[in-house]
Structures are given as C-alpha cells and as structure tokens.
CSV table of C-alpha atoms and ligand atoms in Angstrom, one decimal:
chain,number,residue,atom,x,y,z
A,5,MET,CA,-11.7,4.4,8.6
A,6,SER,CA,-13.9,7.4,8.8
A,7,GLN,CA,-11.5,9.3,11.2
A,8,PRO,CA,-8.2,7.5,11.4
A,9,ALA,CA,-6.2,8.2,14.6
A,10,VAL,CA,-2.9,7.0,15.9
A,11,TRP,CA,-2.7,6.7,19.7
A,12,PHE,CA,0.2,8.3,21.4
A,13,VAL,CA,1.1,6.2,24.5
A,14,THR,CA,3.7,7.2,27.0
A,15,GLY,CA,5.1,4.9,29.6
A,16,SER,CA,6.2,5.8,33.1
A,17,GLN,CA,5.7,4.6,36.7
A,18,HIS,CA,4.8,5.9,40.1
A,19,LEU,CA,8.3,5.9,41.5
A,20,TYR,CA,8.9,9.6,40.7
A,21,GLY,CA,5.8,11.2,42.4
A,22,PRO,CA,2.8,13.1,41.0
A,23,ALA,CA,4.7,16.2,40.0
A,24,VAL,CA,7.0,14.3,37.6
A,25,LEU,CA,4.0,12.4,36.2
A,26,ALA,CA,2.1,15.6,35.6
A,27,GLN,CA,5.1,16.9,33.7
A,28,VAL,CA,5.4,13.7,31.7
A,29,ALA,CA,1.7,14.0,30.7
A,30,GLU,CA,2.2,17.7,29.7
A,31,ASP,CA,5.2,16.9,27.6
A,32,SER,CA,3.5,14.0,25.9
A,33,GLN,CA,0.4,16.1,25.1
A,34,GLN,CA,2.7,18.6,23.4
A,35,ILE,CA,4.4,16.0,21.3
A,36,ALA,CA,1.1,14.4,20.3
A,37,ALA,CA,-0.3,17.8,19.3
A,38,ALA,CA,2.8,18.6,17.2
A,39,LEU,CA,2.7,15.2,15.4
A,40,SER,CA,-1.0,15.6,14.9
A,41,ALA,CA,-0.4,19.0,13.3
A,42,SER,CA,2.4,17.7,11.1
A,43,ASN,CA,1.7,17.7,7.3
A,44,SER,CA,3.8,14.6,7.1
A,45,ILE,CA,1.4,12.5,9.2
A,46,PRO,CA,-1.9,11.9,7.4
A,47,MET,CA,-4.1,11.2,10.5
A,48,GLU,CA,-4.8,12.6,13.9
A,49,VAL,CA,-2.3,11.7,16.7
A,50,VAL,CA,-4.2,11.4,20.0
A,51,PHE,CA,-2.7,11.7,23.4
A,52,LYS,CA,-3.6,8.8,25.8
A,53,PRO,CA,-3.2,9.0,29.6
A,54,VAL,CA,0.3,8.1,30.8
A,55,ILE,CA,0.8,4.4,31.6
A,56,THR,CA,1.9,3.6,35.1
A,57,ASP,CA,0.6,0.0,35.7
A,58,ALA,CA,-0.3,-3.3,34.1
A,59,ASP,CA,-4.1,-2.8,34.3
A,60,SER,CA,-4.0,0.4,32.3
A,61,VAL,CA,-2.0,-1.4,29.6
A,62,ARG,CA,-4.6,-4.1,29.3
A,63,LYS,CA,-7.4,-1.7,29.1
A,64,LEU,CA,-5.6,0.5,26.6
A,65,VAL,CA,-4.9,-2.5,24.3
A,66,LEU,CA,-8.5,-3.8,24.5
A,67,ASP,CA,-9.8,-0.3,23.7
A,68,ALA,CA,-7.4,0.0,20.7
A,69,ASN,CA,-8.3,-3.4,19.3
A,70,GLY,CA,-12.0,-2.5,19.6
A,71,ASP,CA,-11.8,1.0,18.1
A,72,PRO,CA,-12.4,0.9,14.3
A,73,ASN,CA,-10.7,4.3,13.9
A,74,CYS,CA,-7.6,3.3,15.8
A,75,THR,CA,-4.9,3.1,13.1
A,76,GLY,CA,-2.1,2.0,15.4
A,77,LEU,CA,-0.2,2.9,18.5
A,78,ILE,CA,3.0,4.9,19.1
A,79,PHE,CA,4.9,3.9,22.3
A,80,TRP,CA,7.4,6.1,24.0
A,81,MET,CA,9.0,5.8,27.5
A,82,HIS,CA,9.5,9.4,28.7
A,83,THR,CA,10.9,8.0,32.0
A,84,PHE,CA,11.7,4.4,33.0
A,85,SER,CA,8.7,2.1,32.8
A,86,PRO,CA,9.5,-1.4,34.1
A,87,ALA,CA,8.5,-3.5,31.2
A,88,LYS,CA,6.9,-6.5,32.9
A,89,MET,CA,3.8,-4.3,33.4
A,90,TRP,CA,3.4,-4.2,29.6
A,91,ILE,CA,3.5,-8.0,29.0
A,92,GLY,CA,-0.2,-8.8,29.6
A,93,GLY,CA,-1.6,-6.0,27.5
A,94,LEU,CA,0.9,-5.9,24.7
A,95,SER,CA,0.7,-9.7,24.1
A,96,GLN,CA,-3.0,-9.0,23.1
A,97,LEU,CA,-2.3,-6.1,20.7
A,98,HIS,CA,-3.8,-6.6,17.3
A,99,LYS,CA,-3.0,-3.1,15.9
A,100,PRO,CA,0.2,-1.8,14.2
A,101,ALA,CA,2.8,-0.5,16.6
A,102,LEU,CA,5.5,2.0,16.4
A,103,HIS,CA,8.2,2.6,19.0
A,104,LEU,CA,9.2,6.2,18.9
A,105,HIS,CA,12.7,6.5,20.5
A,106,THR,CA,12.7,10.2,21.2
A,107,GLN,CA,13.3,12.7,24.0
A,108,PHE,CA,11.3,15.8,25.0
A,109,ASN,CA,14.3,18.1,24.9
A,110,GLU,CA,16.3,18.2,21.7
A,111,SER,CA,19.4,19.6,23.4
A,112,LEU,CA,20.9,18.9,26.7
A,113,PRO,CA,21.1,22.0,29.0
A,114,PHE,CA,24.7,21.4,29.9
A,115,ALA,CA,25.1,24.5,32.0
A,116,THR,CA,22.1,23.8,34.2
A,117,ILE,CA,21.6,20.0,34.0
A,118,ASP,CA,20.9,18.3,37.3
A,119,MET,CA,19.5,15.0,38.6
A,120,ASP,CA,15.9,16.3,38.3
A,121,PHE,CA,16.4,16.7,34.5
A,122,MET,CA,18.2,13.3,34.3
A,123,ASN,CA,15.3,11.6,36.0
A,124,LEU,CA,12.6,13.2,33.9
A,125,ASN,CA,14.3,12.6,30.6
A,126,GLN,CA,15.2,8.9,30.7
A,127,ALA,CA,14.1,7.6,27.3
A,128,ALA,CA,17.7,6.7,26.5
A,129,HIS,CA,17.4,3.8,28.9
A,130,GLY,CA,13.6,3.6,29.4
A,131,ASP,CA,13.1,2.8,25.8
A,132,ARG,CA,15.7,0.1,25.9
A,133,GLU,CA,13.8,-1.6,28.7
A,134,ALA,CA,10.7,-1.4,26.4
A,135,GLY,CA,12.5,-2.5,23.3
A,136,HIS,CA,13.9,-5.5,25.1
A,137,LEU,CA,10.4,-6.6,26.2
A,138,HIS,CA,9.0,-6.0,22.7
A,139,THR,CA,11.7,-8.3,21.2
A,140,ARG,CA,11.2,-10.8,24.0
A,141,ILE,CA,7.4,-11.1,23.3
A,142,GLY,CA,7.8,-10.9,19.6
A,143,LEU,CA,5.9,-7.6,19.2
A,144,LYS,CA,5.8,-6.6,15.5
A,145,ARG,CA,6.8,-3.0,15.5
A,146,LYS,CA,8.5,-0.2,13.6
A,147,VAL,CA,11.3,1.7,15.5
A,148,VAL,CA,11.8,5.4,14.7
A,149,VAL,CA,14.7,7.2,16.3
A,150,GLY,CA,15.2,11.0,16.6
A,151,HIS,CA,13.7,14.2,18.0
A,152,TRP,CA,10.0,14.4,17.5
A,153,GLY,CA,10.2,17.9,16.1
A,154,GLN,CA,12.4,17.0,13.2
A,155,SER,CA,10.8,16.6,9.8
A,156,LYS,CA,12.6,13.3,9.0
A,157,VAL,CA,11.2,11.8,12.2
A,158,GLN,CA,7.7,13.0,11.4
A,159,GLU,CA,8.0,11.8,7.8
A,160,ALA,CA,9.0,8.3,9.1
A,161,ILE,CA,6.0,8.3,11.4
A,162,GLY,CA,3.8,9.4,8.5
A,163,SER,CA,5.0,6.7,6.2
A,164,TRP,CA,4.3,4.1,8.9
A,165,GLY,CA,0.9,5.6,9.4
A,166,ARG,CA,0.0,5.2,5.7
A,167,VAL,CA,1.1,1.6,5.8
A,168,ALA,CA,-1.0,1.1,9.0
A,169,LEU,CA,-4.0,2.5,7.1
A,170,ALA,CA,-3.5,-0.1,4.5
A,171,TRP,CA,-3.2,-2.9,7.0
A,172,ASN,CA,-6.4,-1.8,8.7
A,173,ASP,CA,-8.1,-1.5,5.4
A,174,TRP,CA,-7.2,-5.2,4.6
A,175,GLN,CA,-8.8,-6.5,7.8
A,176,GLY,CA,-12.2,-7.6,6.8
A,177,ALA,CA,-11.8,-6.3,3.2
A,178,LYS,CA,-13.6,-8.1,0.4
A,179,PHE,CA,-12.4,-8.6,-3.2
A,180,ALA,CA,-14.6,-9.8,-6.0
A,181,ARG,CA,-13.5,-12.0,-8.9
A,182,PHE,CA,-15.4,-12.0,-12.1
A,183,GLY,CA,-14.4,-15.4,-13.4
A,184,ASP,CA,-11.5,-17.6,-12.1
A,185,ASN,CA,-7.8,-17.0,-12.6
A,186,MET,CA,-6.4,-17.6,-16.1
A,187,ARG,CA,-6.4,-21.3,-16.9
A,188,MET,CA,-3.1,-23.2,-16.2
A,189,VAL,CA,-1.4,-20.2,-14.6
A,190,SER,CA,0.5,-20.8,-11.4
A,191,VAL,CA,1.4,-17.4,-9.9
A,192,THR,CA,-2.1,-15.9,-10.0
A,193,ASP,CA,-3.5,-18.9,-8.1
A,194,GLY,CA,-3.1,-19.5,-4.4
A,195,ASP,CA,-4.7,-20.3,-1.1
A,196,LYS,CA,-7.5,-17.8,-0.4
A,197,VAL,CA,-8.1,-19.4,3.0
A,198,SER,CA,-4.5,-18.9,4.1
A,199,ALA,CA,-4.7,-15.4,2.8
A,200,GLU,CA,-7.7,-14.6,4.9
A,201,ILE,CA,-6.0,-16.1,8.0
A,202,GLN,CA,-2.7,-14.3,7.5
A,203,LEU,CA,-3.6,-11.1,5.7
A,204,GLY,CA,-7.2,-10.4,6.8
A,205,PHE,CA,-9.1,-10.1,3.5
A,206,THR,CA,-11.6,-12.4,1.8
A,207,VAL,CA,-11.9,-13.2,-1.9
A,208,ASP,CA,-15.3,-14.1,-3.5
A,209,GLY,CA,-16.0,-15.4,-7.0
A,210,PHE,CA,-18.9,-14.2,-9.2
A,211,GLY,CA,-20.1,-15.2,-12.6
A,212,VAL,CA,-19.6,-12.5,-15.2
A,213,GLY,CA,-23.3,-12.8,-16.0
A,214,ASP,CA,-24.0,-11.0,-12.7
A,215,LEU,CA,-22.1,-8.1,-14.0
A,216,VAL,CA,-23.8,-8.2,-17.4
A,217,SER,CA,-27.3,-7.9,-15.8
A,218,GLU,CA,-26.1,-4.9,-13.8
A,219,MET,CA,-24.9,-3.3,-17.1
A,220,ALA,CA,-28.4,-3.7,-18.6
A,221,ALA,CA,-29.8,-1.7,-15.7
A,222,VAL,CA,-27.5,1.4,-16.3
A,223,SER,CA,-29.5,4.4,-17.4
A,224,PRO,CA,-28.7,6.6,-20.5
A,225,THR,CA,-28.5,9.6,-18.2
A,226,GLU,CA,-25.7,8.0,-16.1
A,227,VAL,CA,-23.9,7.1,-19.4
A,228,ALA,CA,-24.2,10.6,-20.7
A,229,ALA,CA,-22.7,12.0,-17.5
A,230,LYS,CA,-19.7,9.6,-17.7
A,231,LEU,CA,-19.1,10.5,-21.4
A,232,GLU,CA,-19.0,14.2,-20.4
A,233,GLU,CA,-16.4,13.4,-17.7
A,234,TYR,CA,-14.3,11.5,-20.2
A,235,GLY,CA,-14.3,14.4,-22.5
A,236,ASP,CA,-13.0,16.7,-19.8
A,237,LEU,CA,-10.3,14.3,-18.5
A,238,TYR,CA,-8.9,12.7,-21.7
A,239,ASP,CA,-8.1,13.5,-25.4
A,240,LEU,CA,-10.6,11.4,-27.3
A,241,VAL,CA,-9.7,10.0,-30.8
A,242,PRO,CA,-12.1,11.3,-33.4
A,243,GLU,CA,-13.9,7.9,-33.7
A,244,LEU,CA,-14.9,8.1,-30.0
A,245,GLN,CA,-16.0,11.8,-30.0
A,246,ILE,CA,-19.6,13.0,-30.4
A,247,GLY,CA,-20.8,11.8,-33.8
A,248,GLY,CA,-17.7,9.5,-34.2
A,249,ALA,CA,-18.2,6.1,-35.8
A,250,ARG,CA,-17.4,4.2,-32.7
A,251,ARG,CA,-19.0,6.4,-30.0
A,252,SER,CA,-21.2,3.4,-29.0
A,253,SER,CA,-18.1,1.5,-27.8
A,254,LEU,CA,-17.4,4.4,-25.5
A,255,GLU,CA,-21.0,4.2,-24.2
A,256,ASP,CA,-20.5,0.5,-23.7
A,257,GLY,CA,-17.3,1.2,-21.7
A,258,ALA,CA,-19.1,3.7,-19.6
A,259,ARG,CA,-21.8,1.1,-18.8
A,260,GLN,CA,-19.1,-1.3,-17.8
A,261,GLU,CA,-17.5,1.2,-15.4
A,262,ILE,CA,-20.8,2.2,-13.8
A,263,ALA,CA,-21.9,-1.4,-13.5
A,264,ILE,CA,-18.7,-2.7,-11.9
A,265,GLN,CA,-18.5,0.2,-9.5
A,266,GLY,CA,-22.1,-0.2,-8.6
A,267,PHE,CA,-21.6,-3.9,-8.1
A,268,LEU,CA,-18.6,-3.4,-5.8
A,269,ASP,CA,-20.1,-0.6,-3.8
A,270,ALA,CA,-23.4,-2.3,-3.2
A,271,ARG,CA,-21.7,-5.3,-1.8
A,272,GLY,CA,-18.8,-3.6,0.0
A,273,TYR,CA,-15.9,-4.8,-2.3
A,274,LYS,CA,-12.7,-2.9,-2.3
A,275,GLY,CA,-11.3,-4.3,-5.5
A,276,PHE,CA,-11.9,-6.9,-8.3
A,277,THR,CA,-10.4,-9.1,-10.9
A,278,THR,CA,-11.4,-9.9,-14.5
A,279,THR,CA,-10.2,-12.4,-17.0
A,280,PHE,CA,-10.2,-12.4,-20.8
A,281,GLU,CA,-11.2,-16.1,-20.7
A,282,ASP,CA,-14.5,-15.4,-19.1
A,283,LEU,CA,-16.3,-12.5,-20.8
A,284,HIS,CA,-19.6,-14.2,-21.7
A,285,GLY,CA,-22.2,-11.5,-22.4
A,286,LEU,CA,-19.7,-8.6,-22.4
A,287,ASP,CA,-19.0,-6.9,-25.7
A,288,GLN,CA,-15.4,-5.9,-24.8
A,289,LEU,CA,-12.8,-6.6,-22.2
A,290,PRO,CA,-13.5,-4.2,-19.4
A,291,GLY,CA,-10.0,-2.7,-19.4
A,292,PHE,CA,-10.9,0.9,-19.5
A,293,ALA,CA,-13.3,0.4,-16.5
A,294,ALA,CA,-10.3,-1.2,-14.7
A,295,GLN,CA,-8.2,1.8,-15.5
A,296,ARG,CA,-10.9,4.2,-14.2
A,297,LEU,CA,-11.6,2.3,-11.1
A,298,MET,CA,-7.9,1.9,-10.1
A,299,ALA,CA,-7.7,5.7,-10.4
A,300,LYS,CA,-10.6,5.9,-7.9
A,301,GLY,CA,-8.7,3.7,-5.4
A,302,TYR,CA,-10.1,0.3,-6.1
A,303,GLY,CA,-7.8,-2.7,-6.2
A,304,PHE,CA,-7.5,-4.5,-9.5
A,305,GLY,CA,-5.8,-7.6,-10.9
A,306,ALA,CA,-6.0,-9.0,-14.4
A,307,GLU,CA,-6.4,-12.7,-15.3
A,308,GLY,CA,-8.1,-13.4,-11.9
A,309,ASP,CA,-5.0,-12.2,-10.0
A,310,TRP,CA,-6.7,-11.6,-6.6
A,311,LYS,CA,-3.4,-11.2,-4.7
A,312,THR,CA,-2.2,-8.3,-6.9
A,313,ALA,CA,-5.8,-6.8,-6.7
A,314,ALA,CA,-5.5,-6.8,-2.9
A,315,LEU,CA,-1.9,-5.5,-3.0
A,316,LEU,CA,-2.9,-2.6,-5.3
A,317,ARG,CA,-5.8,-1.6,-3.0
A,318,ALA,CA,-3.3,-1.6,-0.1
A,319,PHE,CA,-0.9,0.7,-2.0
A,320,LYS,CA,-3.8,3.0,-2.9
A,321,GLN,CA,-4.4,3.4,0.8
A,322,MET,CA,-0.8,4.0,1.5
A,323,GLU,CA,-0.7,7.0,-0.8
A,324,SER,CA,-3.5,8.7,1.2
A,325,GLY,CA,-2.9,12.5,1.1
A,326,LEU,CA,-0.3,12.3,-1.6
A,327,ILE,CA,-0.5,13.0,-5.4
A,328,PRO,CA,-1.6,9.4,-6.5
A,329,GLY,CA,0.8,7.4,-8.6
A,330,THR,CA,0.2,3.7,-8.3
A,331,SER,CA,-0.8,1.1,-10.9
A,332,PHE,CA,-1.3,-2.6,-11.6
A,333,MET,CA,1.7,-3.5,-13.7
A,334,GLU,CA,3.2,-6.3,-15.7
A,335,ASP,CA,6.9,-6.7,-16.6
A,336,TYR,CA,6.1,-7.1,-20.3
A,337,THR,CA,9.2,-7.0,-22.5
A,338,TYR,CA,12.9,-6.0,-22.3
A,339,HIS,CA,15.4,-3.7,-23.9
A,340,MET,CA,18.6,-5.7,-23.6
A,341,VAL,CA,21.2,-3.6,-25.4
A,342,GLU,CA,24.3,-3.5,-23.2
A,343,GLY,CA,24.4,-0.4,-21.1
A,344,GLU,CA,20.8,0.6,-21.9
A,345,GLU,CA,19.0,-2.4,-20.3
A,346,CYS,CA,15.4,-1.6,-19.1
A,347,VAL,CA,12.0,-3.1,-18.7
A,348,LEU,CA,8.9,-2.1,-20.7
A,349,GLY,CA,6.0,-2.5,-18.4
A,350,ALA,CA,2.4,-2.5,-19.7
A,351,HIS,CA,-0.6,-4.7,-19.9
A,352,MET,CA,-3.2,-5.6,-22.4
A,353,LEU,CA,-5.1,-2.5,-21.3
A,354,GLU,CA,-5.2,-2.2,-17.5
A,355,ILE,CA,-2.7,0.4,-16.4
A,356,CYS,CA,-3.8,3.1,-14.0
A,357,PRO,CA,-3.8,6.7,-15.3
A,358,THR,CA,-2.5,8.1,-12.0
A,359,ILE,CA,1.0,7.2,-13.2
A,360,ALA,CA,0.6,9.1,-16.5
A,361,MET,CA,2.7,11.9,-17.7
A,362,GLY,CA,0.3,14.4,-19.2
A,363,LYS,CA,-3.2,13.9,-20.4
A,364,PRO,CA,-4.1,10.3,-21.4
A,365,LYS,CA,-5.5,9.6,-24.8
A,366,LEU,CA,-8.8,7.7,-25.0
A,367,GLU,CA,-8.4,5.3,-28.0
A,368,ILE,CA,-9.9,2.2,-29.5
A,369,HIS,CA,-7.9,-0.6,-31.1
A,370,PRO,CA,-8.3,-4.3,-31.8
A,371,LEU,CA,-7.2,-6.8,-29.1
A,372,GLY,CA,-5.8,-10.2,-30.2
A,373,ILE,CA,-6.8,-12.0,-27.1
A,374,GLY,CA,-10.3,-12.8,-25.8
A,375,GLY,CA,-12.2,-12.8,-29.1
A,376,LYS,CA,-14.4,-9.8,-28.3
A,377,ALA,CA,-15.1,-6.4,-29.9
A,378,ASP,CA,-12.3,-3.8,-30.0
A,379,PRO,CA,-11.9,-2.4,-26.5
A,380,ILE,CA,-11.5,1.3,-25.6
A,381,ARG,CA,-8.5,2.1,-23.5
A,382,LEU,CA,-6.4,5.0,-22.1
A,383,VAL,CA,-3.0,5.3,-23.7
A,384,PHE,CA,-0.2,7.2,-22.0
A,385,GLU,CA,3.4,7.1,-20.9
A,386,ALA,CA,4.3,6.8,-17.2
A,387,ARG,CA,6.3,9.7,-15.8
A,388,PRO,CA,10.0,9.3,-15.1
A,389,GLY,CA,11.3,9.1,-11.5
A,390,PRO,CA,12.1,6.7,-8.7
A,391,ALA,CA,9.5,4.0,-8.2
A,392,THR,CA,9.0,0.5,-6.7
A,393,ASN,CA,7.7,-2.7,-8.2
A,394,THR,CA,6.2,-5.1,-5.7
A,395,THR,CA,4.9,-8.6,-5.9
A,396,LEU,CA,2.9,-10.7,-3.4
A,397,ILE,CA,3.2,-14.5,-3.9
A,398,ASP,CA,2.0,-17.7,-2.3
A,399,LEU,CA,4.8,-20.1,-1.6
A,400,GLY,CA,2.4,-22.8,-0.4
A,401,ASP,CA,3.4,-22.7,3.2
A,402,ARG,CA,3.6,-18.9,3.4
A,403,PHE,CA,3.1,-15.6,1.6
A,404,ARG,CA,6.1,-13.5,0.5
A,405,PHE,CA,6.4,-9.9,-0.5
A,406,MET,CA,9.2,-8.9,-2.8
A,407,VAL,CA,10.0,-5.3,-3.8
A,408,ASN,CA,12.4,-4.0,-6.4
A,409,SER,CA,13.6,-0.4,-6.4
A,410,VAL,CA,13.4,0.9,-10.0
A,411,THR,CA,14.0,4.2,-11.9
A,412,ALA,CA,11.4,5.1,-14.5
A,413,ILE,CA,12.9,6.8,-17.5
A,414,ALA,CA,11.3,8.8,-20.3
A,415,PRO,CA,10.3,6.3,-23.0
A,416,PRO,CA,11.1,7.0,-26.7
A,417,PRO,CA,8.2,7.3,-29.1
A,418,MET,CA,6.4,4.0,-29.7
A,419,PRO,CA,3.7,5.2,-32.2
A,420,HIS,CA,2.5,1.7,-32.9
A,421,LEU,CA,2.0,0.5,-29.3
A,422,PRO,CA,-1.7,1.1,-28.5
A,423,VAL,CA,-1.4,0.7,-24.7
A,424,ALA,CA,-0.3,2.6,-21.6
A,425,ARG,CA,3.3,1.9,-20.7
A,426,ALA,CA,6.2,2.5,-18.4
A,427,LEU,CA,9.9,2.1,-19.0
A,428,TRP,CA,12.3,1.6,-16.1
A,429,GLU,CA,15.7,0.5,-15.0
A,430,VAL,CA,16.0,-2.0,-12.2
A,431,LYS,CA,18.4,-1.8,-9.2
A,432,PRO,CA,21.1,-2.8,-8.5
A,433,ASN,CA,21.4,-3.5,-12.2
A,434,PHE,CA,19.5,-5.3,-14.9
A,435,ALA,CA,21.2,-8.8,-14.6
A,436,ASP,CA,21.4,-9.0,-10.8
A,437,GLY,CA,18.0,-7.4,-10.1
A,438,LEU,CA,16.2,-9.8,-12.5
A,439,ALA,CA,18.2,-12.8,-11.3
A,440,CYS,CA,17.1,-12.0,-7.7
A,441,TRP,CA,13.5,-11.5,-8.8
A,442,ILE,CA,13.4,-14.8,-10.5
A,443,LEU,CA,15.2,-16.7,-7.7
A,444,GLY,CA,12.8,-15.2,-5.2
A,445,GLY,CA,9.8,-16.4,-7.2
A,446,GLY,CA,8.4,-13.0,-8.0
A,447,ALA,CA,5.3,-12.7,-10.2
A,448,HIS,CA,5.0,-11.0,-13.6
A,449,HIS,CA,2.1,-9.0,-12.2
A,450,THR,CA,3.0,-6.3,-9.7
A,451,ALA,CA,1.9,-3.1,-8.0
A,452,TYR,CA,4.0,-0.3,-9.3
A,453,SER,CA,4.2,3.0,-7.4
A,454,TYR,CA,5.9,6.3,-7.2
A,455,ASN,CA,4.7,6.8,-3.6
A,456,VAL,CA,5.2,3.5,-1.9
A,457,SER,CA,8.8,3.2,-0.8
A,458,VAL,CA,10.8,0.0,-0.2
A,459,GLU,CA,10.7,0.7,3.5
A,460,MET,CA,6.9,1.0,3.4
A,461,VAL,CA,6.6,-2.4,1.7
A,462,GLU,CA,8.9,-3.8,4.4
A,463,ASP,CA,6.8,-2.3,7.1
A,464,PHE,CA,3.6,-3.6,5.5
A,465,ALA,CA,5.1,-7.1,5.3
A,466,MET,CA,6.1,-6.8,9.0
A,467,MET,CA,2.5,-5.9,10.0
A,468,CYS,CA,1.2,-8.8,8.0
A,469,GLY,CA,3.7,-11.2,9.6
A,470,CYS,CA,5.2,-12.1,6.2
A,471,ASP,CA,8.8,-12.1,5.0
A,472,CYS,CA,9.9,-9.4,2.6
A,473,LEU,CA,12.7,-9.6,0.1
A,474,VAL,CA,14.2,-6.4,-1.1
A,475,ILE,CA,16.1,-5.9,-4.3
A,476,ASP,CA,17.6,-2.4,-4.3
A,477,GLU,CA,20.9,-0.6,-4.8
A,478,GLU,CA,22.6,-2.5,-1.9
A,479,THR,CA,21.5,-5.9,-3.1
A,480,THR,CA,24.0,-8.4,-4.5
A,481,ARG,CA,23.1,-11.7,-6.0
A,482,LYS,CA,25.2,-13.5,-3.3
A,483,SER,CA,23.6,-11.7,-0.4
A,484,PHE,CA,20.2,-12.3,-1.8
A,485,GLN,CA,20.8,-16.0,-2.3
A,486,ARG,CA,22.0,-16.3,1.3
A,487,ARG,CA,18.9,-14.5,2.4
A,488,LEU,CA,16.7,-17.0,0.5
B,594,LIG,MN1,-1.3,-10.2,-17.1
C-alpha cells in the first residue's frame, strides 16, 4: 500500500432530522482526525460521509473493496442505525473490519443532560443493533470498546491496523521457492492451492540455477558497496576483513544477497525459501543473504518452508512504524534442568538480526549439512523480553495458526556455538506449553517476534478465516485439549 488508510464509517438514520445528522458528521470528523493524528495508529484514518440508507452502504463497500489503499473499515453507530440497511453492503465486504464501540462524550453531563443529549449519543444501544447484525451475517471483525480519546483504545485500533496491513499485503502476494521443501519432511509441505484460496498469496518454484545466473551478472561495484555497508553494520572477524584470507567468501555472500533481492524485486516477490538440499551452482548456503533480506522486510523460510516465509512477511508488515524485532526461528534444543527449563532457538544460519542485542558479528565457520563451502553468517544473541512464537500449519482440511507467549532471557555465554540464537521460557510453563504445542500440531519453524502480540495473531487468523490456538499464561493443558 502506497498510502494506507482506514475508513471511519459512522452509522445513523434520517429519523432525527438534518440538524442531528450534521452534528453526527461533525463529531465523527473530529474522532477520525484524532485517530489519524494518533502516534499509535500507523496509517491515516479517513472520515466517510455518515450512513443513513442501504444504497450508501453498498456503494461504500464496493468502493472499499476496490481501493488498493483501503486498509480496512472502522464502524461506529453514533445514533441508532437500523441494521437491516447494512445487510446488502456488509455481506459483500472483503476488507478487514473493526467495530469501535465508543461515544463522542467521555463523561455524561449529569447536571444538564436532557433527551436531546440522549438521542444524539445512542451508541450504547445503536452499536448493539449493529453487533447483532454483524454476528447474524458472520462478519469477521474486531471489537474495541472505550472512549476514542484514550490511549489504550487508540493502541488497540493501531494494533488491528497493523494486522490489517499484513492481511492486505498477503492478498495477491507472491513467494518464490528456490528448490522444493526438504525431502521427506511433513510440516514444511502443504497445499499451496488451498493457501491461495484461503490466505490470498501464491507460491512459485524456481530452479536454483536461475539464481546462479543472476549472481554471475552482479557487478564488482555493487559488491564493493555491500562490503562497505557490512563493515559499518557488523563486527567482521579478521578473516573477512579487507586483506583477510577469506574475504572472497564475503564477496560471494554479497553477490548472493544482491542476486536474490534483484530476483525477487524484478518479479514482485515478497519473500523466498531456500533448501540446503538444492544448492547446485552455489558455493555456500545463502544464509547470510536470508538474514540480510529478512532485516529488510522480506519473508523467509528455510528448507522450502513457504508457509513460514509468508507468515514472517506478514509479521514484518505488522511491525510497521515500530523498532523491528521479528525473525524466522526454529525451536532447536532444550535446557531441561528442573526450575530452569527453557528453549534454545536458532537455525543453521538464518536468524534475522532485527532481534539482536547489540552489534552482530560477521563470521565464517564450517557447516556440517549441505556439502558446500563454509558459509558466512551473522552471530548474535537475541535480546531479553516478552515475545511470541507463532506457527502456521496445514491440517489437510484447513490451516491453523498457533501462538505461544514466551519470555526471552539473557543467554549465558556459548563460545562454541557459531550461530545466532535466542533463549526463552514458554508460558504457562515448560511442560504444559510444549505439550499443548505438540498436541496442536505446531511446527518446529516459527515466526518469532517482540512486536507481534498474541492478540495480533488472533486478529490475523480471524481476518484469514482460520482458527487460532493460543498458549499463554492462562492456558491449561485441560482447557487446550477441550479446545482441540
Ligand atoms: Mn529448519
């Protein structure tokens, strides 16, 4: 979206006369302007003329569906708006919806309140009429309750708006796969046709040779510019510095990054997958390139994992306007000492440096898998703090999102581990959290984020029309199993 905008739609009717409708429009404009100016909402909020009849709902919805910059719609009933007038239009809505249950006045003017005030400020029952109809027609929507001027209300609208950006970004999105998914693996496979029908994005396969020929076309000038950038951003080990014995591996890594980004941009792809089983013509696994491109907002999944590549891209959209902190992740190994249980998350190479604490180190080490030259990689520790770990899986007859609320902790020194890593504790506790994850069918690949909350994942699943399983501090194994 070049200029994303949420539409602010107010419902009313002609019963009250033109003076009341003029006041409704004025109040709505003021609310839309305040939401638009809010730092918590990362897009414009545009006032739309007050709805008083069925034809204007139909027109509004057709316009919204057809506007590439319309991120979604906020609905609010300032007065009572008989809901049958909304059926024809809302049944056609193909954009994310939020029902803001608010009121223009924060306080009731008890000393002066009269029937004029009562008739103008009827959201308490007008919004119930709307909510009933939304439920009746199965409208997928977020409900936010509270005064529009309050920061928690604006933050809730902003979070939904970020999720809506991601949903819009998926519609018509394309993801490229260099090679197929890892042989014999179940969870990275799935139905790409169903994904396009349900989730909106398409997944295309390419031979890795297409990438190899793009690499050959990268100019020495482009490589030199990249190497300078790496020198500014990362601490290079001596072997990779100017004059270092393995500087040519860094040049090769730069060529991979430039070629992959060029390949994706030229064809309109928003993310990609690689696999160590299909690297013919490449000197090293392009893990550093994946790290770099994730940091630029591209989706990525290793071993051909197109679902996680798409999920990561969506999360990158959701953190629009925030300090980025989202990565492809794999639950790799456990610390199982009683009372200290935690997960060590990492991958062969491909962890996004936006989750790093401090300046990443650019290193080169052997890789036991893939039978290629030693790959360069960024090595760092993920910062401590609350985070989420999310999986998107194909259950054959439907897709499922599952999110675990986790707490990243400061990792102890691991001087012999030559990859980026994160250490976290799972909620509600190690045994129950992991039992639920396994019972729910969650993958080992995830999108890990400091910015995407559990509620945002739930909202995203709702927009996608998928079920979403949550494992957080309130989860018990029993309640989770009943939910399954
Ligand atoms: Mn993996």
